[in-house]
Amino acid sequence: MGGREEPPPGTAEGGSGGDDEFRPVVFDESFIRAARIQELSAQERMSAGTRPVRRRGGSGGGLPRQALALMLLVSLAFAAAVYMGSKHPYIGSTSSPVQLSMSVIPLQPGPAGIPTGVRMPTSAASTASTPATASNSAGPSSSGSSSASSSASASSSASASPSGSADPGPYAGTAVEDYANGGSGIGLPFPHHTSDFSSDQVLHALKIVYNYLNASSLDPAVLTGGSTDPVKQELTPGQYKQFDDSLANPRDDQQHDVTGWLIRFPSDVRLVDPAGIRVWGNLAYQQLNSGTLQVTSDYTFVYALTQAPAASPSAGPSASGSPSATPSASASAPSASASTPAGASASAAAGSAAQSPIVLFTVRRELTYRFTVSDLNADEVELVNSVVQAGPMSCDADSTSYLQPVFPAPAAGTPSGTPAAKHTATATPGPVATPGPGPSVDPFDHVRPAWDVCGVLTGPSLRHD
């Protein structure tokens, strides 16, 4: 009963043969590394109190991994939404452009005086100063024949002034005489592609800048304060509000100067040669980032300006319609002006225009523009920076709405019909006897940044050969 029994069949426990029956429950190294808890060693159990295990680093577990994956998906979705928003091809993009930052810097006349141009002959002055009247008249040849048939004195005066047929213009004899006229002075550089904009897109951006400069610096209707729509229609709609606020309530806060958007002069200032505005400068472009092309224009414009002739006392009541004017006088005034186009009133206005000095007013505009693909598709431009230097002006002049040119006093004792009065191209001393403090600023020096304080006007317009 208690004797020896035969061993059970099969391999003895711990033997080398056969499969280990405990092998499926042995934990491999990867399983141990993934464990969230770890048993303490004997030494650690002696000092750790009653807690026999420790928590391992919280990198494992299902919930943290799911949260990390969810956060990654949300981040990817947000990045995709931002990318698609920046590349949105539709015109009605809701991206709000930055506010235009602007600065208008007056340049006062220095010791050399106020730069003046050539005074035009009487007939040319009346034609340039009143373009509407000139367009309604028959022209130089027909007006000469009609004056010859009506009076002998007109024909003798026409023969006595041979320069009337070949007027040298207000810039003759000045350093800017050979500068380009009008839009021909705004040259476009050869467009090269950038990393994200093709050469056609670059050329398109340069043409939009050309249109904006032409509308805001060369359009006679804009320069004389008649219209601002040609400038506004070139802007992106996101800047309409700032543009309208500038027109409605101009103020010197570097964001609402009208003269930061465009060039214009007061109603008592006239353009002598609207088609002959002198222009000199350059255009440059670069890619700012993957979705933005930046264009910089730095141009100097020289305008020939004169003061509008004062209204004659006899014409004042009839024009204003005062009650003192009799009906017969008011009715006969139009017929008289229509029947005698070369009468006393026309000659008086021409004489006043010829007698008024012509100022060569210089304006440097350094502008920065930005374009996205949406802007190019919509033919719109976003202005970022505008710096204007203009003179001759007074440092105290209010240039928020209009640029205020300084005119020299008419030379005393010089008849308006003399050649000296008609062909004067010298720097005439102006009302400012001694210039105030400030650096000498040359608006034609485009190497020097335009940012500056009120300075003293220098440059080619003051040098006469």
Short mmCIF file of C-alpha atoms in Angstrom, two decimals:
data_model
loop_
_atom_site.label_atom_id
_atom_site.label_comp_id
_atom_site.label_asym_id
_atom_site.label_seq_id
_atom_site.Cartn_x
_atom_site.Cartn_y
_atom_site.Cartn_z
CA MET A 1 0.00 0.00 0.00
CA GLY A 2 2.67 2.42 0.91
CA GLY A 3 5.09 0.86 -1.46
CA ARG A 4 6.83 2.39 -4.38
CA GLU A 5 4.78 3.20 -7.42
CA GLU A 6 5.83 3.45 -10.97
CA PRO A 7 6.37 6.93 -12.26
CA PRO A 8 3.69 8.37 -14.49
CA PRO A 9 4.16 7.92 -18.12
CA GLY A 10 5.81 10.73 -20.16
CA THR A 11 8.70 13.05 -19.49
CA ALA A 12 9.45 13.94 -15.95
CA GLU A 13 8.87 17.51 -14.76
CA GLY A 14 11.79 19.75 -15.44
CA GLY A 15 13.15 17.44 -18.06
CA SER A 16 14.65 18.59 -21.28
CA GLY A 17 12.38 16.79 -23.59
CA GLY A 18 8.92 17.84 -24.88
CA ASP A 19 7.12 21.16 -24.73
CA ASP A 20 7.01 23.19 -21.58
CA GLU A 21 3.41 23.38 -20.43
CA PHE A 22 4.04 26.80 -18.84
CA ARG A 23 5.48 28.34 -21.98
CA PRO A 24 2.17 30.08 -23.03
CA VAL A 25 2.05 32.02 -19.78
CA VAL A 26 5.63 33.34 -19.89
CA PHE A 27 5.66 37.10 -20.53
CA ASP A 28 8.06 38.34 -23.23
CA GLU A 29 10.10 41.57 -22.97
CA SER A 30 7.75 43.71 -25.07
CA PHE A 31 4.81 42.80 -22.84
CA ILE A 32 6.80 43.71 -19.75
CA ARG A 33 7.82 47.09 -21.25
CA ALA A 34 4.20 47.86 -22.06
CA ALA A 35 3.04 47.14 -18.52
CA ARG A 36 1.61 50.14 -16.70
CA ILE A 37 2.66 48.91 -13.24
CA GLN A 38 5.87 47.29 -12.00
CA GLU A 39 6.53 45.27 -8.87
CA LEU A 40 9.03 46.77 -6.48
CA SER A 41 12.24 45.04 -5.67
CA ALA A 42 12.87 43.62 -2.21
CA GLN A 43 14.93 46.62 -1.18
CA GLU A 44 12.28 49.03 -2.49
CA ARG A 45 9.52 47.12 -0.67
CA MET A 46 11.35 47.53 2.61
CA SER A 47 11.44 51.33 2.24
CA ALA A 48 8.22 51.91 0.31
CA GLY A 49 5.82 50.97 3.05
CA THR A 50 2.78 48.96 2.19
CA ARG A 51 2.62 49.78 -1.54
CA PRO A 52 4.19 46.83 -3.39
CA VAL A 53 4.03 48.26 -6.94
CA ARG A 54 4.85 51.50 -8.75
CA ARG A 55 3.18 53.16 -11.72
CA ARG A 56 5.26 53.37 -14.86
CA GLY A 57 5.34 56.32 -17.29
CA GLY A 58 1.94 57.26 -18.68
CA SER A 59 2.76 56.66 -22.33
CA GLY A 60 0.72 53.52 -22.63
CA GLY A 61 -3.00 52.93 -22.46
CA GLY A 62 -5.79 53.15 -24.96
CA LEU A 63 -7.38 56.45 -23.96
CA PRO A 64 -4.26 58.71 -24.24
CA ARG A 65 -3.43 57.27 -27.64
CA GLN A 66 -6.95 57.91 -28.87
CA ALA A 67 -6.85 61.45 -27.55
CA LEU A 68 -3.53 62.05 -29.29
CA ALA A 69 -4.90 60.70 -32.55
CA LEU A 70 -7.99 62.90 -32.22
CA MET A 71 -5.87 65.99 -31.59
CA LEU A 72 -3.76 65.16 -34.61
CA LEU A 73 -6.82 64.84 -36.82
CA VAL A 74 -8.21 68.17 -35.58
CA SER A 75 -4.89 69.88 -36.24
CA LEU A 76 -4.72 68.48 -39.77
CA ALA A 77 -8.29 69.58 -40.48
CA PHE A 78 -7.57 73.11 -39.21
CA ALA A 79 -4.40 73.37 -41.28
CA ALA A 80 -6.27 72.21 -44.37
CA ALA A 81 -9.00 74.80 -43.77
CA VAL A 82 -6.44 77.61 -43.44
CA TYR A 83 -4.66 76.49 -46.60
CA MET A 84 -7.86 76.26 -48.62
CA GLY A 85 -8.93 79.67 -47.33
CA SER A 86 -5.69 81.31 -48.46
CA LYS A 87 -5.93 79.65 -51.87
CA HIS A 88 -9.64 80.33 -52.36
CA PRO A 89 -10.12 81.11 -56.08
CA TYR A 90 -13.33 83.08 -55.79
CA ILE A 91 -13.46 86.87 -56.04
CA GLY A 92 -15.70 87.36 -53.03
CA SER A 93 -13.09 86.37 -50.50
CA THR A 94 -13.82 87.50 -46.98
CA SER A 95 -10.16 88.06 -46.03
CA SER A 96 -9.78 91.54 -44.56
CA PRO A 97 -6.77 93.49 -45.89
CA VAL A 98 -4.52 95.54 -43.70
CA GLN A 99 -5.07 99.26 -43.22
CA LEU A 100 -3.07 101.55 -45.47
CA SER A 101 -0.36 103.36 -43.51
CA MET A 102 0.52 106.74 -45.01
CA SER A 103 2.69 109.79 -44.43
CA VAL A 104 2.61 113.12 -46.29
CA ILE A 105 5.79 115.19 -45.89
CA PRO A 106 5.90 118.82 -47.10
CA LEU A 107 9.10 120.25 -48.56
CA GLN A 108 9.51 123.98 -48.10
CA PRO A 109 11.36 126.25 -50.53
CA GLY A 110 14.98 126.85 -49.69
CA PRO A 111 17.43 129.67 -50.42
CA ALA A 112 17.19 129.00 -54.15
CA GLY A 113 13.55 130.04 -54.02
CA ILE A 114 10.46 128.58 -55.63
CA PRO A 115 11.12 126.72 -58.91
CA THR A 116 9.11 128.28 -61.72
CA GLY A 117 8.60 127.34 -65.34
CA VAL A 118 8.15 129.15 -68.63
CA ARG A 119 5.11 131.37 -68.83
CA MET A 120 3.05 130.45 -71.84
CA PRO A 121 1.91 133.01 -74.42
CA THR A 122 -1.50 134.56 -73.92
CA SER A 123 -3.35 132.31 -76.38
CA ALA A 124 -1.68 129.16 -75.12
CA ALA A 125 -2.26 130.12 -71.51
CA SER A 126 -5.97 130.63 -72.07
CA THR A 127 -6.20 127.31 -73.90
CA ALA A 128 -4.36 125.38 -71.18
CA SER A 129 -6.10 127.04 -68.26
CA THR A 130 -9.63 126.54 -69.68
CA PRO A 131 -9.66 123.17 -71.47
CA ALA A 132 -13.48 123.15 -71.79
CA THR A 133 -13.44 126.49 -73.62
CA ALA A 134 -10.59 125.30 -75.80
CA SER A 135 -12.50 122.18 -76.80
CA ASN A 136 -15.55 124.22 -77.78
CA SER A 137 -13.53 126.75 -79.78
CA ALA A 138 -12.60 126.22 -83.39
CA GLY A 139 -8.83 125.99 -82.81
CA PRO A 140 -5.79 128.21 -83.39
CA SER A 141 -6.10 128.52 -87.17
CA SER A 142 -9.83 129.24 -87.32
CA SER A 143 -9.69 131.61 -84.36
CA GLY A 144 -6.86 133.43 -86.06
CA SER A 145 -8.86 133.83 -89.28
CA SER A 146 -11.98 134.96 -87.46
CA SER A 147 -10.02 137.51 -85.47
CA ALA A 148 -8.37 138.74 -88.65
CA SER A 149 -11.75 139.32 -90.30
CA SER A 150 -13.18 141.03 -87.22
CA SER A 151 -10.31 143.28 -86.13
CA ALA A 152 -6.93 144.29 -87.50
CA SER A 153 -5.36 144.60 -84.07
CA ALA A 154 -5.74 140.87 -83.39
CA SER A 155 -3.97 139.93 -86.60
CA SER A 156 -1.13 142.32 -85.89
CA SER A 157 -0.66 140.86 -82.41
CA ALA A 158 -0.66 137.33 -83.85
CA SER A 159 2.03 138.26 -86.37
CA ALA A 160 4.04 139.99 -83.67
CA SER A 161 4.32 136.81 -81.57
CA PRO A 162 5.72 134.03 -83.78
CA SER A 163 6.38 131.87 -80.72
CA GLY A 164 2.63 131.26 -80.36
CA SER A 165 2.74 128.54 -83.06
CA ALA A 166 5.70 126.76 -81.42
CA ASP A 167 5.16 127.09 -77.70
CA PRO A 168 8.17 125.74 -75.74
CA GLY A 169 5.96 124.62 -72.86
CA PRO A 170 6.31 125.37 -69.15
CA TYR A 171 9.27 123.00 -68.69
CA ALA A 172 11.52 124.54 -71.37
CA GLY A 173 14.97 125.40 -70.08
CA THR A 174 14.56 123.41 -66.84
CA ALA A 175 16.35 120.27 -65.74
CA VAL A 176 13.16 118.19 -66.19
CA GLU A 177 12.52 119.32 -69.77
CA ASP A 178 13.68 116.00 -71.25
CA TYR A 179 11.95 113.76 -68.70
CA ALA A 180 9.20 111.44 -69.93
CA ASN A 181 5.65 112.75 -70.17
CA GLY A 182 2.67 111.22 -68.39
CA GLY A 183 2.14 107.48 -68.52
CA SER A 184 5.17 106.96 -70.77
CA GLY A 185 7.34 107.66 -67.73
CA ILE A 186 5.89 104.68 -65.83
CA GLY A 187 7.95 101.87 -67.29
CA LEU A 188 7.21 98.24 -66.46
CA PRO A 189 10.18 95.98 -65.69
CA PHE A 190 10.53 92.68 -67.50
CA PRO A 191 8.39 90.18 -65.55
CA HIS A 192 10.13 87.05 -64.28
CA HIS A 193 8.35 84.22 -62.53
CA THR A 194 8.78 83.68 -58.81
CA SER A 195 8.56 80.43 -56.89
CA ASP A 196 4.75 80.63 -56.67
CA PHE A 197 3.74 83.29 -59.25
CA SER A 198 4.11 82.89 -62.99
CA SER A 199 5.53 85.59 -65.24
CA ASP A 200 2.02 86.31 -66.54
CA GLN A 201 0.76 86.86 -63.00
CA VAL A 202 3.69 89.19 -62.27
CA LEU A 203 2.98 91.15 -65.46
CA HIS A 204 -0.69 91.37 -64.50
CA ALA A 205 0.24 92.81 -61.10
CA LEU A 206 2.54 95.39 -62.71
CA LYS A 207 -0.23 96.48 -65.07
CA ILE A 208 -2.64 96.95 -62.16
CA VAL A 209 -0.04 99.14 -60.43
CA TYR A 210 0.38 101.11 -63.66
CA ASN A 211 -3.37 101.73 -63.82
CA TYR A 212 -3.45 102.85 -60.21
CA LEU A 213 -0.54 105.29 -60.66
CA ASN A 214 -2.06 106.65 -63.84
CA ALA A 215 -5.43 107.22 -62.13
CA SER A 216 -4.09 108.64 -58.86
CA SER A 217 -1.21 110.76 -60.19
CA LEU A 218 -1.93 111.71 -63.82
CA ASP A 219 -5.71 111.86 -64.33
CA PRO A 220 -6.63 115.59 -64.68
CA ALA A 221 -10.08 114.96 -63.19
CA VAL A 222 -8.51 113.50 -60.05
CA LEU A 223 -5.73 116.10 -59.83
CA THR A 224 -8.18 118.98 -59.88
CA GLY A 225 -10.50 117.42 -57.27
CA GLY A 226 -13.27 116.56 -59.69
CA SER A 227 -13.52 112.80 -59.15
CA THR A 228 -12.09 109.99 -57.04
CA ASP A 229 -13.88 107.03 -58.63
CA PRO A 230 -11.01 106.17 -61.02
CA VAL A 231 -8.79 105.59 -57.98
CA LYS A 232 -11.33 103.74 -55.85
CA GLN A 233 -12.19 101.22 -58.55
CA GLU A 234 -8.56 100.05 -58.60
CA LEU A 235 -8.60 99.14 -54.89
CA THR A 236 -9.67 95.92 -53.26
CA PRO A 237 -13.17 96.21 -51.73
CA GLY A 238 -11.72 95.59 -48.29
CA GLN A 239 -10.14 99.07 -48.41
CA TYR A 240 -13.25 100.92 -49.59
CA LYS A 241 -14.24 101.85 -46.04
CA GLN A 242 -10.87 103.41 -45.22
CA PHE A 243 -10.87 105.23 -48.55
CA ASP A 244 -14.39 106.62 -48.03
CA ASP A 245 -13.58 107.62 -44.45
CA SER A 246 -10.54 109.52 -45.71
CA LEU A 247 -12.67 111.49 -48.16
CA ALA A 248 -15.49 112.14 -45.70
CA ASN A 249 -13.31 113.05 -42.72
CA PRO A 250 -9.67 113.61 -43.72
CA ARG A 251 -7.27 113.87 -40.80
CA ASP A 252 -3.57 113.61 -40.12
CA ASP A 253 -3.47 110.27 -38.32
CA GLN A 254 -1.37 108.38 -40.91
CA GLN A 255 -4.46 106.47 -42.07
CA HIS A 256 -6.95 109.03 -43.38
CA ASP A 257 -5.02 111.55 -45.50
CA VAL A 258 -6.66 111.88 -48.91
CA THR A 259 -3.26 112.79 -50.34
CA GLY A 260 -1.96 109.42 -49.18
CA TRP A 261 -4.31 107.76 -51.68
CA LEU A 262 -4.05 110.23 -54.57
CA ILE A 263 -2.65 113.57 -55.71
CA ARG A 264 -4.97 116.55 -55.95
CA PHE A 265 -4.81 120.33 -55.67
CA PRO A 266 -7.25 122.99 -54.42
CA SER A 267 -9.80 124.59 -56.72
CA ASP A 268 -7.76 127.80 -57.04
CA VAL A 269 -4.83 125.88 -58.59
CA ARG A 270 -4.77 124.90 -62.25
CA LEU A 271 -2.69 122.51 -64.33
CA VAL A 272 -0.87 124.38 -67.05
CA ASP A 273 0.02 121.31 -69.11
CA PRO A 274 -2.08 118.25 -68.06
CA ALA A 275 -0.61 116.06 -70.79
CA GLY A 276 2.99 117.09 -70.11
CA ILE A 277 3.44 116.07 -66.48
CA ARG A 278 7.04 114.95 -66.04
CA VAL A 279 7.55 111.47 -64.55
CA TRP A 280 10.66 109.63 -63.40
CA GLY A 281 11.09 106.52 -61.26
CA ASN A 282 10.95 102.73 -61.18
CA LEU A 283 8.92 99.64 -60.27
CA ALA A 284 10.16 96.58 -58.39
CA TYR A 285 8.56 93.33 -57.23
CA GLN A 286 9.30 90.35 -55.02
CA GLN A 287 7.44 87.40 -53.57
CA LEU A 288 6.65 88.10 -49.93
CA ASN A 289 5.44 84.58 -49.07
CA SER A 290 3.88 81.59 -50.80
CA GLY A 291 0.60 83.42 -51.45
CA THR A 292 1.59 87.11 -51.67
CA LEU A 293 3.39 89.13 -54.33
CA GLN A 294 4.68 92.56 -53.27
CA VAL A 295 5.25 95.44 -55.70
CA THR A 296 6.98 98.72 -54.85
CA SER A 297 6.72 101.88 -56.95
CA ASP A 298 8.93 104.94 -56.40
CA TYR A 299 8.07 107.75 -58.83
CA THR A 300 8.60 111.50 -58.86
CA PHE A 301 6.06 113.70 -60.66
CA VAL A 302 6.58 117.34 -61.64
CA TYR A 303 3.43 119.40 -62.23
CA ALA A 304 3.31 122.85 -63.85
CA LEU A 305 0.80 124.77 -61.71
CA THR A 306 -0.58 128.28 -61.78
CA GLN A 307 -3.13 130.16 -59.74
CA ALA A 308 -6.62 130.50 -61.16
CA PRO A 309 -7.34 134.06 -62.36
CA ALA A 310 -9.59 136.07 -60.10
CA ALA A 311 -13.12 136.65 -61.40
CA SER A 312 -13.69 140.12 -62.82
CA PRO A 313 -16.09 142.34 -60.83
CA SER A 314 -18.39 142.82 -63.84
CA ALA A 315 -18.80 139.08 -64.34
CA GLY A 316 -19.44 138.37 -60.67
CA PRO A 317 -23.05 139.55 -60.34
CA SER A 318 -24.21 137.92 -63.56
CA ALA A 319 -22.57 134.63 -62.65
CA SER A 320 -23.92 134.59 -59.15
CA GLY A 321 -27.35 135.83 -60.18
CA SER A 322 -27.56 138.68 -57.66
CA PRO A 323 -30.90 140.53 -57.40
CA SER A 324 -29.27 143.83 -58.35
CA ALA A 325 -28.66 142.66 -61.90
CA THR A 326 -31.39 143.74 -64.28
CA PRO A 327 -33.11 141.17 -66.49
CA SER A 328 -31.96 142.89 -69.64
CA ALA A 329 -28.35 142.84 -68.52
CA SER A 330 -28.47 139.20 -67.51
CA ALA A 331 -30.14 138.26 -70.77
CA SER A 332 -27.72 140.21 -72.91
CA ALA A 333 -24.62 138.85 -71.16
CA PRO A 334 -24.79 135.35 -72.67
CA SER A 335 -25.42 136.68 -76.16
CA ALA A 336 -22.51 139.04 -75.86
CA SER A 337 -20.16 136.31 -74.70
CA ALA A 338 -21.35 134.00 -77.45
CA SER A 339 -21.05 136.58 -80.20
CA THR A 340 -17.61 137.83 -79.16
CA PRO A 341 -15.51 134.83 -78.07
CA ALA A 342 -12.36 136.93 -78.26
CA GLY A 343 -13.81 139.85 -76.35
CA ALA A 344 -12.59 141.73 -73.34
CA SER A 345 -13.45 139.02 -70.79
CA ALA A 346 -11.53 136.30 -72.69
CA SER A 347 -8.49 138.51 -73.17
CA ALA A 348 -8.56 139.52 -69.51
CA ALA A 349 -8.63 135.89 -68.38
CA ALA A 350 -5.80 135.02 -70.77
CA GLY A 351 -3.80 137.98 -69.54
CA SER A 352 -4.27 136.90 -65.94
CA ALA A 353 -3.14 133.36 -66.76
CA ALA A 354 -0.10 134.66 -68.62
CA GLN A 355 0.73 137.02 -65.78
CA SER A 356 0.41 134.41 -63.01
CA PRO A 357 3.72 132.64 -62.27
CA ILE A 358 4.03 128.94 -63.08
CA VAL A 359 5.37 126.79 -60.24
CA LEU A 360 7.07 123.45 -60.90
CA PHE A 361 5.56 121.39 -58.10
CA THR A 362 7.41 118.15 -57.33
CA VAL A 363 5.81 115.08 -55.70
CA ARG A 364 7.60 111.86 -54.83
CA ARG A 365 5.35 108.87 -54.13
CA GLU A 366 6.83 105.70 -52.65
CA LEU A 367 4.05 103.11 -52.55
CA THR A 368 3.91 99.45 -51.56
CA TYR A 369 1.25 97.08 -52.93
CA ARG A 370 0.39 93.45 -52.22
CA PHE A 371 -1.38 90.94 -54.43
CA THR A 372 -2.89 87.54 -53.80
CA VAL A 373 -4.23 85.24 -56.48
CA SER A 374 -7.73 86.52 -55.66
CA ASP A 375 -6.59 90.13 -56.18
CA LEU A 376 -5.11 89.29 -59.57
CA ASN A 377 -8.26 87.47 -60.65
CA ALA A 378 -10.35 90.48 -59.64
CA ASP A 379 -7.98 93.16 -61.07
CA GLU A 380 -7.64 94.75 -57.62
CA VAL A 381 -4.74 96.09 -55.62
CA GLU A 382 -4.17 96.30 -51.88
CA LEU A 383 -2.14 99.32 -50.76
CA VAL A 384 0.05 98.71 -47.73
CA ASN A 385 2.30 101.77 -47.47
CA SER A 386 2.23 105.29 -48.91
CA VAL A 387 4.90 107.95 -48.38
CA VAL A 388 4.54 111.30 -50.15
CA GLN A 389 7.07 114.13 -50.35
CA ALA A 390 5.73 117.30 -51.97
CA GLY A 391 6.97 120.83 -52.47
CA PRO A 392 7.27 123.72 -52.53
CA MET A 393 4.89 123.79 -49.57
CA SER A 394 4.83 125.29 -46.13
CA CYS A 395 5.66 122.93 -43.28
CA ASP A 396 2.51 124.15 -41.52
CA ALA A 397 0.24 123.58 -44.51
CA ASP A 398 -2.76 121.28 -44.08
CA SER A 399 -2.13 118.58 -46.68
CA THR A 400 -4.71 116.05 -45.50
CA SER A 401 -7.21 116.91 -48.26
CA TYR A 402 -5.14 118.79 -50.85
CA LEU A 403 -1.52 119.54 -51.55
CA GLN A 404 -1.01 123.29 -50.99
CA PRO A 405 1.60 124.75 -53.39
CA VAL A 406 3.43 127.94 -52.49
CA PHE A 407 3.39 130.55 -55.27
CA PRO A 408 5.87 133.42 -55.63
CA ALA A 409 4.66 136.99 -55.65
CA PRO A 410 4.31 138.42 -59.20
CA ALA A 411 7.34 140.41 -60.25
CA ALA A 412 6.64 144.11 -59.74
CA GLY A 413 6.94 146.42 -62.71
CA THR A 414 7.04 143.67 -65.34
CA PRO A 415 4.28 143.96 -67.94
CA SER A 416 2.54 140.69 -68.75
CA GLY A 417 3.13 141.09 -72.47
CA THR A 418 6.91 141.40 -72.38
CA PRO A 419 9.13 138.46 -73.39
CA ALA A 420 10.70 138.45 -69.92
CA ALA A 421 7.30 137.75 -68.41
CA LYS A 422 6.49 135.02 -70.93
CA HIS A 423 9.75 133.07 -70.79
CA THR A 424 10.88 132.92 -67.18
CA ALA A 425 12.53 129.69 -66.05
CA THR A 426 14.32 130.65 -62.88
CA ALA A 427 13.89 129.89 -59.21
CA THR A 428 11.92 132.88 -58.01
CA PRO A 429 12.24 133.84 -54.34
CA GLY A 430 8.97 133.02 -52.62
CA PRO A 431 7.16 134.28 -49.57
CA VAL A 432 9.42 132.26 -47.27
CA ALA A 433 12.52 134.41 -46.87
CA THR A 434 14.56 132.01 -44.77
CA PRO A 435 13.84 128.27 -44.64
CA GLY A 436 13.00 126.67 -41.35
CA PRO A 437 14.98 123.84 -39.82
CA GLY A 438 15.06 120.60 -41.68
CA PRO A 439 17.29 118.50 -43.90
CA SER A 440 17.76 119.11 -47.61
CA VAL A 441 15.55 116.61 -49.43
CA ASP A 442 15.84 115.78 -53.12
CA PRO A 443 12.60 114.11 -54.33
CA PHE A 444 14.57 112.67 -57.26
CA ASP A 445 16.99 110.81 -54.98
CA HIS A 446 15.34 107.39 -54.87
CA VAL A 447 18.30 105.79 -53.16
CA ARG A 448 17.35 107.59 -49.97
CA PRO A 449 14.11 106.35 -48.34
CA ALA A 450 11.21 108.79 -48.53
CA TRP A 451 10.52 108.64 -44.79
CA ASP A 452 11.62 111.99 -43.35
CA VAL A 453 10.41 115.12 -41.60
CA CYS A 454 9.60 118.44 -43.22
CA GLY A 455 12.72 119.44 -45.12
CA VAL A 456 14.06 121.89 -47.67
CA LEU A 457 13.28 121.19 -51.32
CA THR A 458 16.30 120.54 -53.52
CA GLY A 459 16.83 118.61 -56.74
CA PRO A 460 16.74 118.93 -60.51
CA SER A 461 13.71 121.23 -60.58
CA LEU A 462 15.88 123.88 -58.88
CA ARG A 463 18.82 123.54 -61.26
CA HIS A 464 18.50 125.48 -64.49
CA ASP A 465 21.04 125.05 -67.30
#
